[in-house]
Coordinates of C-alpha atoms and ligand atoms in Angstrom, one line a residue:
M1 CA -20.1 37.7 -36.8
R2 CA -16.2 38.6 -36.1
H3 CA -14.9 35.2 -36.1
S4 CA -16.6 31.6 -35.5
R5 CA -15.8 29.7 -32.4
R6 CA -15.5 26.3 -34.1
T7 CA -12.5 24.3 -34.2
V8 CA -10.4 24.1 -37.2
V9 CA -11.9 21.5 -39.5
S10 CA -9.8 19.6 -41.8
T11 CA -12.3 19.0 -45.1
G12 CA -11.3 15.9 -46.8
L13 CA -7.8 17.2 -48.3
A14 CA -5.4 14.2 -47.1
L15 CA -2.7 16.0 -44.9
A16 CA -0.3 13.0 -45.3
G17 CA 3.0 13.9 -46.3
A18 CA 1.9 17.5 -46.5
G19 CA 5.1 18.5 -45.1
L20 CA 7.1 17.6 -48.1
L21 CA 4.7 19.5 -50.3
R22 CA 5.8 22.7 -51.5
T23 CA 2.5 23.7 -53.3
W24 CA -0.3 23.3 -51.4
P25 CA -4.1 23.1 -52.2
A26 CA -5.9 26.6 -51.3
R27 CA -8.8 25.8 -48.9
G28 CA -11.2 29.1 -48.6
A29 CA -14.8 28.7 -47.5
D30 CA -14.2 25.4 -46.2
V31 CA -11.9 26.3 -43.4
T32 CA -12.9 27.7 -40.3
F33 CA -11.1 28.7 -37.1
S34 CA -11.6 27.7 -33.5
D35 CA -10.2 31.3 -32.2
D36 CA -9.7 34.8 -33.7
P37 CA -7.1 34.0 -37.0
F38 CA -6.2 37.6 -36.8
A39 CA -5.0 37.6 -33.3
L40 CA -1.5 39.5 -34.4
G41 CA -3.0 41.8 -36.1
I42 CA -3.0 43.8 -39.5
A43 CA -0.5 46.4 -40.9
S44 CA 0.5 48.1 -44.1
G45 CA 3.6 49.7 -45.8
Y46 CA 5.8 51.2 -47.8
P47 CA 3.3 53.5 -49.5
E48 CA 3.8 54.7 -52.7
A49 CA 1.7 57.3 -54.7
D50 CA -0.8 54.5 -56.2
A51 CA 0.1 51.5 -54.2
V52 CA 0.3 49.9 -50.8
V53 CA 1.5 46.7 -49.0
L54 CA -1.1 45.2 -46.7
W55 CA -0.2 42.4 -43.9
T56 CA -1.6 39.9 -42.0
R57 CA -0.7 36.1 -40.7
L58 CA -3.4 33.6 -39.6
A59 CA -2.5 32.5 -36.3
P60 CA -5.7 31.6 -34.4
Q61 CA -3.1 29.8 -31.8
P62 CA -0.4 32.5 -32.0
F63 CA 1.9 30.3 -29.7
M64 CA 1.2 26.9 -30.6
P65 CA 3.8 25.7 -33.4
G66 CA 2.2 26.6 -36.8
G67 CA 0.2 29.0 -35.3
G68 CA -3.1 26.7 -34.9
V69 CA -3.2 26.4 -38.5
P70 CA -3.1 23.1 -40.3
P71 CA -0.1 22.8 -42.8
S72 CA -2.0 23.5 -46.2
A73 CA -2.5 26.9 -47.9
V74 CA -5.5 28.7 -46.7
E75 CA -7.5 31.2 -48.9
V76 CA -7.6 34.9 -47.6
E77 CA -9.8 37.8 -48.9
W78 CA -8.7 41.3 -48.6
E79 CA -10.7 44.5 -49.1
V80 CA -9.5 48.2 -49.4
G81 CA -12.3 50.8 -49.2
A82 CA -12.4 54.5 -49.3
D83 CA -14.2 54.9 -46.2
E84 CA -13.7 53.8 -42.6
R85 CA -16.7 51.2 -42.9
L86 CA -16.1 49.9 -46.2
R87 CA -19.0 51.0 -47.6
T88 CA -17.4 51.6 -50.5
V89 CA -14.8 48.9 -51.7
V90 CA -12.4 50.2 -54.3
R91 CA -10.1 47.2 -54.7
S92 CA -10.2 43.6 -53.3
G93 CA -8.8 40.0 -54.1
T94 CA -8.3 36.8 -52.5
V95 CA -4.6 35.3 -51.8
D96 CA -3.3 32.0 -50.7
A97 CA -1.6 32.1 -47.0
A98 CA 1.0 29.2 -47.2
P99 CA 2.3 27.3 -44.4
D100 CA 6.0 27.8 -45.9
W101 CA 5.7 31.5 -44.7
A102 CA 3.7 30.7 -41.7
H103 CA 0.5 31.7 -43.1
S104 CA 1.2 35.2 -43.5
V105 CA 0.2 37.0 -46.6
H106 CA 1.8 40.2 -48.1
V107 CA -0.6 42.1 -50.6
E108 CA 0.5 44.8 -52.9
V109 CA -2.3 46.7 -53.7
A110 CA -1.8 48.9 -56.6
G111 CA -4.6 51.5 -58.7
L112 CA -5.0 53.6 -55.6
E113 CA -5.3 57.5 -55.4
P114 CA -2.3 59.5 -54.2
A115 CA -2.2 61.2 -50.6
R116 CA -5.1 59.8 -49.4
D117 CA -6.4 57.5 -46.5
Y118 CA -7.7 54.0 -47.3
W119 CA -9.2 51.5 -45.0
Y120 CA -8.8 47.9 -45.4
R121 CA -9.8 44.6 -43.9
F122 CA -9.0 40.5 -44.3
T123 CA -11.8 37.9 -44.1
S124 CA -10.7 33.9 -43.8
G125 CA -12.7 30.8 -43.0
G126 CA -15.7 33.2 -41.7
A127 CA -13.7 35.2 -39.7
Q128 CA -13.0 39.0 -40.3
S129 CA -10.4 41.1 -39.3
P130 CA -10.2 44.6 -37.8
V131 CA -10.1 47.5 -40.0
G132 CA -7.1 49.1 -40.5
R133 CA -6.4 52.7 -41.8
T134 CA -3.6 53.4 -44.6
R135 CA -2.3 56.2 -46.6
T136 CA -0.9 56.6 -50.0
A137 CA 2.1 59.1 -50.7
P138 CA 1.6 62.1 -52.6
A139 CA 2.3 62.2 -56.1
R140 CA 5.4 63.1 -57.9
G141 CA 5.5 66.7 -59.2
T142 CA 3.2 67.5 -56.3
M143 CA 4.4 69.6 -53.2
A144 CA 2.5 68.2 -50.1
N145 CA 2.3 70.7 -47.6
R146 CA 2.4 68.5 -44.6
L147 CA 4.0 65.0 -43.9
S148 CA 3.7 63.5 -40.6
L149 CA 6.0 60.5 -39.4
A150 CA 7.3 58.8 -36.4
V151 CA 10.3 57.1 -35.7
A152 CA 10.8 54.3 -33.3
C153 CA 13.0 51.4 -32.4
C154 CA 14.4 48.9 -29.5
Q155 CA 10.9 47.7 -28.2
H156 CA 12.3 44.7 -25.7
F157 CA 8.7 43.0 -24.8
E158 CA 10.2 42.4 -21.3
Q159 CA 12.0 45.4 -20.1
G160 CA 8.5 47.6 -20.3
H161 CA 4.7 48.3 -21.9
Y162 CA 4.3 49.6 -25.3
A163 CA 2.8 53.0 -24.0
A164 CA 4.8 54.5 -26.7
Y165 CA 2.6 52.9 -29.3
R166 CA -0.3 53.6 -27.8
A167 CA 0.7 57.2 -28.6
I168 CA 1.7 56.7 -32.0
A169 CA -1.5 54.9 -32.7
A170 CA -3.3 58.0 -31.7
D171 CA -1.0 60.1 -33.6
A172 CA -2.2 58.4 -37.0
V173 CA 0.9 59.3 -38.9
D174 CA 1.6 59.2 -42.8
C175 CA 4.1 56.9 -41.9
V176 CA 6.1 55.1 -39.2
I177 CA 9.5 54.7 -39.5
H178 CA 11.2 51.5 -37.5
V179 CA 14.9 51.5 -37.5
G180 CA 15.4 48.0 -35.6
D181 CA 15.1 45.8 -32.8
Y182 CA 11.6 45.0 -33.4
I183 CA 12.2 41.9 -31.4
Y184 CA 14.9 40.5 -28.9
E185 CA 16.4 37.4 -29.5
G186 CA 17.4 36.8 -26.0
R187 CA 15.7 37.2 -22.5
G188 CA 15.9 41.0 -20.8
T189 CA 17.3 41.6 -17.4
S190 CA 15.2 44.5 -15.4
R191 CA 11.8 42.9 -16.4
V192 CA 8.4 44.9 -16.4
R193 CA 6.9 42.0 -17.7
S194 CA 8.0 38.3 -18.7
H195 CA 7.9 35.7 -21.4
D196 CA 9.2 32.2 -20.7
A197 CA 10.6 31.8 -24.1
P198 CA 14.3 31.0 -24.4
E199 CA 16.8 32.6 -26.7
C200 CA 15.6 32.2 -30.3
H201 CA 17.7 29.9 -32.6
T202 CA 15.2 28.1 -34.9
L203 CA 12.3 29.4 -37.3
E204 CA 9.7 28.2 -34.3
D205 CA 11.5 30.1 -31.9
Y206 CA 11.9 33.5 -34.0
R207 CA 8.2 33.0 -35.2
Q208 CA 7.4 32.5 -31.3
R209 CA 9.2 35.6 -30.5
Y210 CA 7.1 37.4 -32.9
A211 CA 3.9 36.2 -31.8
I212 CA 4.6 37.1 -28.3
Y213 CA 5.7 40.7 -29.5
K214 CA 2.9 40.9 -31.6
S215 CA 0.1 39.8 -29.0
D216 CA 0.8 43.4 -27.5
P217 CA -2.4 45.5 -28.5
H218 CA -0.5 49.1 -28.5
L219 CA 2.0 47.5 -31.0
K220 CA -1.0 45.9 -33.1
A221 CA -2.8 49.4 -32.6
A222 CA 0.2 51.4 -34.1
H223 CA 0.2 48.7 -37.0
A224 CA -3.2 49.2 -37.9
A225 CA -3.0 53.0 -37.5
G226 CA -1.0 53.6 -40.6
P227 CA 1.5 52.4 -42.9
W228 CA 5.8 51.5 -41.6
M229 CA 8.7 51.4 -43.4
L230 CA 11.4 49.4 -41.7
V231 CA 15.2 48.2 -41.2
S232 CA 16.1 45.5 -38.9
D233 CA 19.3 45.7 -36.8
D234 CA 20.9 43.2 -34.7
H235 CA 18.6 41.9 -31.9
E236 CA 16.3 40.3 -34.8
V237 CA 18.8 38.1 -35.4
E238 CA 21.8 38.0 -32.6
N239 CA 23.2 41.0 -30.7
N240 CA 26.1 42.6 -32.4
Y241 CA 26.2 40.4 -35.3
A242 CA 28.1 41.8 -38.3
A243 CA 27.3 40.4 -41.8
E244 CA 27.7 36.5 -41.8
H245 CA 29.7 37.1 -38.3
S246 CA 28.4 36.0 -34.9
P247 CA 30.4 37.9 -32.1
L248 CA 30.4 34.7 -30.6
Y249 CA 32.6 33.1 -32.9
T250 CA 30.2 30.7 -34.2
P251 CA 31.1 29.4 -37.5
P252 CA 29.7 31.3 -40.4
E253 CA 27.8 28.4 -42.3
V254 CA 26.2 27.5 -38.7
F255 CA 25.3 31.5 -37.9
L256 CA 24.2 32.0 -41.6
R257 CA 21.6 28.9 -41.0
R258 CA 20.2 31.2 -37.8
R259 CA 20.2 34.6 -39.8
A260 CA 18.5 32.6 -42.5
V261 CA 15.3 31.7 -40.3
A262 CA 15.5 35.2 -38.4
Y263 CA 15.3 37.1 -41.7
Q264 CA 12.5 34.7 -42.9
A265 CA 10.4 35.5 -39.7
Y266 CA 11.1 39.3 -39.7
Y267 CA 9.3 39.0 -43.0
E268 CA 6.6 36.7 -42.2
H269 CA 5.5 39.2 -39.5
L270 CA 5.8 42.6 -41.0
P271 CA 4.1 44.4 -44.0
L272 CA 7.2 44.2 -46.6
P273 CA 6.9 44.0 -50.2
R274 CA 7.6 41.2 -51.9
R275 CA 10.8 42.5 -53.3
L276 CA 12.3 42.7 -49.7
M277 CA 11.3 39.2 -48.9
P278 CA 14.5 37.1 -48.3
S279 CA 15.8 34.2 -50.5
D280 CA 18.8 32.0 -50.2
G281 CA 19.5 33.4 -46.4
R282 CA 19.8 37.4 -47.7
Q283 CA 17.4 39.7 -47.3
H284 CA 17.7 43.0 -49.6
L285 CA 16.1 45.3 -47.0
Y286 CA 17.5 48.5 -48.2
T287 CA 14.8 51.0 -50.3
S288 CA 13.4 54.2 -50.7
R289 CA 10.2 55.8 -51.4
A290 CA 9.0 59.3 -52.4
F291 CA 6.4 61.3 -50.9
G292 CA 5.9 63.8 -54.1
D293 CA 8.3 66.5 -53.8
L294 CA 8.1 66.7 -50.4
A295 CA 10.6 64.1 -49.0
A296 CA 12.1 61.0 -50.1
I297 CA 12.8 58.5 -47.5
F298 CA 15.7 56.0 -47.9
M299 CA 15.8 53.0 -45.6
L300 CA 19.2 51.7 -45.0
D301 CA 20.6 48.0 -43.9
G302 CA 23.6 48.9 -42.1
R303 CA 23.7 45.3 -40.6
Q304 CA 23.9 42.7 -43.4
Y305 CA 26.8 43.9 -45.1
R306 CA 28.9 45.4 -42.8
S307 CA 32.6 44.6 -41.8
P308 CA 33.0 43.4 -38.4
Q309 CA 33.5 45.2 -35.7
A310 CA 37.1 46.3 -35.2
C311 CA 39.3 45.7 -32.2
P312 CA 37.6 43.2 -30.3
P313 CA 36.6 43.0 -27.4
F314 CA 34.1 45.9 -28.0
P315 CA 32.0 47.9 -27.2
L316 CA 34.3 51.1 -26.6
V317 CA 37.1 51.2 -29.0
A318 CA 39.9 53.4 -30.1
C319 CA 42.5 51.5 -32.0
A320 CA 44.0 52.3 -35.7
E321 CA 42.3 49.5 -36.9
I322 CA 38.7 51.2 -37.1
Y323 CA 40.5 54.0 -39.6
A324 CA 40.9 51.4 -42.2
R325 CA 40.0 52.5 -45.5
E326 CA 38.1 49.5 -46.7
R327 CA 35.8 48.8 -43.8
T328 CA 32.3 49.4 -44.5
M329 CA 28.5 49.9 -42.8
L330 CA 26.6 49.6 -46.0
G331 CA 28.8 47.4 -48.3
E332 CA 29.6 48.3 -51.7
E333 CA 26.4 47.5 -53.8
Q334 CA 24.2 49.3 -51.3
E335 CA 26.7 52.8 -51.1
Q336 CA 26.2 52.5 -54.7
W337 CA 22.5 52.3 -54.7
L338 CA 22.5 55.0 -52.1
R339 CA 24.9 57.5 -54.6
G340 CA 22.4 57.2 -57.4
S341 CA 19.4 57.4 -55.7
L342 CA 20.5 60.6 -53.3
G343 CA 22.0 61.7 -56.8
A344 CA 18.6 61.6 -58.3
S345 CA 16.5 62.6 -55.5
T346 CA 14.4 65.9 -56.4
A347 CA 12.6 65.7 -53.0
R348 CA 13.3 68.9 -51.1
W349 CA 13.9 67.0 -47.8
N350 CA 16.2 63.4 -48.0
L351 CA 15.5 61.3 -44.9
L352 CA 18.0 58.5 -44.0
G353 CA 16.6 56.1 -42.1
Q354 CA 19.0 53.8 -40.5
Q355 CA 20.3 51.9 -37.6
T356 CA 23.2 53.4 -35.4
V357 CA 24.2 56.9 -34.2
L358 CA 26.0 58.6 -37.3
A359 CA 27.6 61.5 -35.7
H360 CA 30.7 61.8 -34.1
F361 CA 30.2 60.8 -30.7
D362 CA 33.3 60.6 -28.3
Q363 CA 31.8 58.0 -25.5
S364 CA 35.4 58.0 -23.5
G365 CA 34.2 60.5 -20.5
A366 CA 37.4 62.4 -19.6
G367 CA 40.1 60.1 -21.3
P368 CA 41.3 60.0 -24.7
P369 CA 38.5 59.1 -27.4
A370 CA 36.8 56.0 -27.2
Y371 CA 33.7 55.1 -29.9
W372 CA 30.8 53.0 -29.7
A373 CA 32.4 49.8 -31.8
D374 CA 28.8 49.0 -33.3
S375 CA 27.9 52.4 -34.4
W376 CA 29.5 54.5 -37.3
N377 CA 32.0 55.9 -34.9
G378 CA 33.5 52.4 -35.5
Y379 CA 33.2 52.7 -39.4
P380 CA 34.7 56.3 -39.7
A381 CA 35.8 55.5 -43.7
A382 CA 32.3 54.5 -44.3
R383 CA 30.7 57.6 -42.7
E384 CA 33.3 59.8 -44.4
R385 CA 32.2 58.1 -47.9
L386 CA 28.6 58.7 -46.7
V387 CA 29.2 62.3 -46.0
A388 CA 30.9 62.9 -49.2
T389 CA 27.9 61.3 -51.1
I390 CA 25.6 63.9 -49.5
L391 CA 27.9 66.5 -50.1
E392 CA 28.5 65.6 -53.8
R393 CA 25.3 66.8 -55.2
P394 CA 24.5 68.2 -52.7
V395 CA 21.5 66.5 -51.4
A396 CA 18.9 68.8 -50.3
N397 CA 18.2 69.1 -46.8
P398 CA 19.4 65.4 -45.2
V399 CA 18.2 64.5 -42.1
V400 CA 19.5 61.4 -40.4
L401 CA 17.0 59.1 -38.3
S402 CA 18.7 56.9 -36.1
G403 CA 18.7 54.3 -33.3
D404 CA 20.2 51.6 -31.3
I405 CA 21.2 53.6 -28.1
H406 CA 18.4 53.9 -26.1
A407 CA 18.5 57.3 -25.7
F408 CA 17.5 60.6 -27.5
L409 CA 20.2 62.4 -29.0
V410 CA 20.4 65.6 -31.4
N411 CA 23.3 65.9 -33.4
D412 CA 25.1 68.0 -36.3
V413 CA 26.9 65.9 -38.5
H414 CA 29.7 67.8 -39.7
A415 CA 31.8 67.6 -42.9
T416 CA 35.0 66.6 -41.1
A417 CA 33.9 64.5 -38.1
L418 CA 36.3 65.5 -36.0
D419 CA 36.5 69.3 -36.8
N420 CA 33.3 71.2 -35.4
D421 CA 34.4 74.1 -37.3
S422 CA 33.9 72.2 -40.4
P423 CA 30.3 72.7 -42.0
I424 CA 27.2 71.0 -41.0
V425 CA 26.1 68.6 -43.2
A426 CA 23.1 67.3 -42.0
T427 CA 20.8 66.9 -38.6
E428 CA 20.7 63.5 -36.9
L429 CA 17.8 62.9 -34.8
V430 CA 18.6 60.1 -32.7
T431 CA 15.3 58.2 -31.4
S432 CA 15.3 56.8 -27.8
S433 CA 13.9 53.0 -27.3
I434 CA 10.2 52.6 -27.0
S435 CA 10.9 50.1 -24.1
S436 CA 14.5 48.9 -24.1
A437 CA 16.5 49.7 -21.0
Q438 CA 19.4 51.9 -20.8
G439 CA 21.9 50.4 -18.4
R440 CA 23.8 54.0 -18.1
T441 CA 23.1 57.1 -15.9
Q442 CA 21.9 60.2 -17.3
E443 CA 25.2 61.8 -15.5
T444 CA 26.9 59.7 -18.0
F445 CA 25.3 60.7 -20.7
D446 CA 25.7 64.8 -19.6
G447 CA 29.4 63.6 -19.8
W448 CA 29.1 62.7 -23.1
K449 CA 27.0 65.6 -24.1
A450 CA 29.5 68.2 -22.3
E451 CA 32.3 66.8 -24.7
N452 CA 31.0 66.6 -27.8
P453 CA 29.6 70.1 -29.0
N454 CA 28.0 68.8 -32.0
V455 CA 25.4 66.9 -29.8
H456 CA 22.8 69.1 -28.6
L457 CA 21.0 66.9 -26.5
A458 CA 21.6 63.4 -24.8
R459 CA 18.9 61.8 -22.9
G460 CA 19.5 58.4 -22.0
D461 CA 16.6 58.4 -18.8
Q462 CA 13.7 58.8 -21.2
R463 CA 11.8 56.0 -23.3
G464 CA 9.7 57.2 -26.3
Y465 CA 10.0 58.0 -30.4
L466 CA 10.1 60.7 -32.4
R467 CA 7.3 62.6 -33.7
I468 CA 8.0 64.7 -36.7
A469 CA 5.9 67.4 -39.1
L470 CA 7.7 68.0 -41.9
A471 CA 6.2 71.1 -44.3
P472 CA 8.2 72.5 -47.2
E473 CA 10.4 75.1 -45.4
Q474 CA 10.8 73.2 -41.9
L475 CA 11.0 70.2 -40.0
H476 CA 9.5 69.9 -36.8
A477 CA 10.6 67.4 -34.4
E478 CA 9.1 66.4 -31.0
L479 CA 11.1 63.9 -28.6
V480 CA 8.1 61.9 -27.1
A481 CA 8.8 60.5 -23.8
V482 CA 6.8 58.0 -21.7
D483 CA 5.9 58.9 -18.2
D484 CA 6.3 55.7 -17.1
V485 CA 7.5 52.5 -19.1
T486 CA 6.0 50.2 -16.6
R487 CA 2.4 50.9 -17.5
A488 CA 0.8 50.3 -20.7
D489 CA -1.5 52.9 -20.1
S490 CA 1.2 55.6 -19.1
P491 CA 0.8 59.2 -20.7
T492 CA 3.3 60.7 -22.7
H493 CA 5.1 64.1 -22.8
V494 CA 6.9 66.2 -25.2
L495 CA 10.3 66.3 -23.8
A496 CA 12.0 68.7 -26.1
A497 CA 11.6 69.9 -29.7
F498 CA 13.7 71.1 -32.7
D499 CA 13.4 72.4 -35.6
V500 CA 15.5 72.4 -38.9
E501 CA 14.7 75.1 -41.4
S502 CA 15.2 74.2 -45.2
G503 CA 18.5 75.2 -46.8
S504 CA 20.2 75.4 -43.1
P505 CA 21.5 72.1 -42.0
G506 CA 21.5 72.3 -38.0
V507 CA 19.1 72.2 -35.7
V508 CA 17.4 75.4 -33.7
R509 CA 15.7 74.5 -30.3
Ligands
FE2_601 FE1 18.5 48.0 -29.0

């Protein structure tokens, strides 16, 4: 029996005044659900050599306030097995799903073996979740001969189907790297499919939005197929926000309330470790994971600590203000952390997962230079500091994984951004959107590519993701494009492939 069809039964515990309680009596075997409480799926994330995070959220009626679960804690059992049918359970336990966190659970399973697949499932109220696959990282001191990744971002629900996630699920990679715009707070134009929920402002609005997005079977399948690491960008809160600044000049104290509930809903719906749980309206999202001696992946937050975009009205800017030395993308604390962590990394490959385009990219067309104010091109001093950090040690084989622009770009990052004769410091692979629309024509992207010699490919006309196979001597990246984003079952194809050889930054087609 996968799940009971009975309605939620309250079992004698008084619910009066429950909204005021901060600790909840846990209810386990005596709870039953009218519908599948695992309708929003299951997920895993942030793999370590001996540990991984497991996630689910109880929501038998995901589009109802409270998800259809009464406002008390509900006991959830979890099991991790060595085989797909969980015949051999190697770790198990129970955890309380609390209403304050939308009955989500984030289980940090430890004591696992390195570099191997595990399977997991949850049970609550007599209902059992599907079985998910996850994978631990290789151990320190070992050089894995292969690591497979998918890089994804920008998945506007209304602007397209998730055929890209269908392909990611089939790839069953070692880790999915998501670099932002997991939800969109607003409605879409050029709709392929529709939800009738309005722009998000309240905690309930954001929870509903995640419920809508996570109702998609291909997104659920991609989560169930392997672990993820993520950073949010702007649309998880509000388009183009910067730290405590709303682009609509909402008073910061008002905007910070909206940001706090948006951060909370993000945590509630994703397989983040408890260390990345928001508190007091802030969320420490940046972190790293080592994959043995082969790779280290650094996930950066270029949104929560940044200076406001320069020279409004953006998006395209060219004013002197962008060059101010004090302008920051990561904030001082994160810059220091990255300098220390990158400096200490002994990995053969060092991957930076982050939101916006890093490499120099003049988007003026024929005129004098003009830059996308929201990307690193609007924060050139911050980019210089990041490049200096990479050059300092120097960091072995840095590769930047970016998103945001709804286009595939393959870029060289030069030591001096404006000087294409200066040494290449890093390769940047920018993934296109999973489904979000691109307003600009391919002719526009062709024009930008022509005036930026450090840009090897620029395709704004394709949706999709990056599929990366990493080996000690080489990174192989495939740009996977969706044939038809209006179809959930669309095939995908490899649009182009690039290699980066160990010890020589810059791509080979
Ligand atoms: Fe986006």
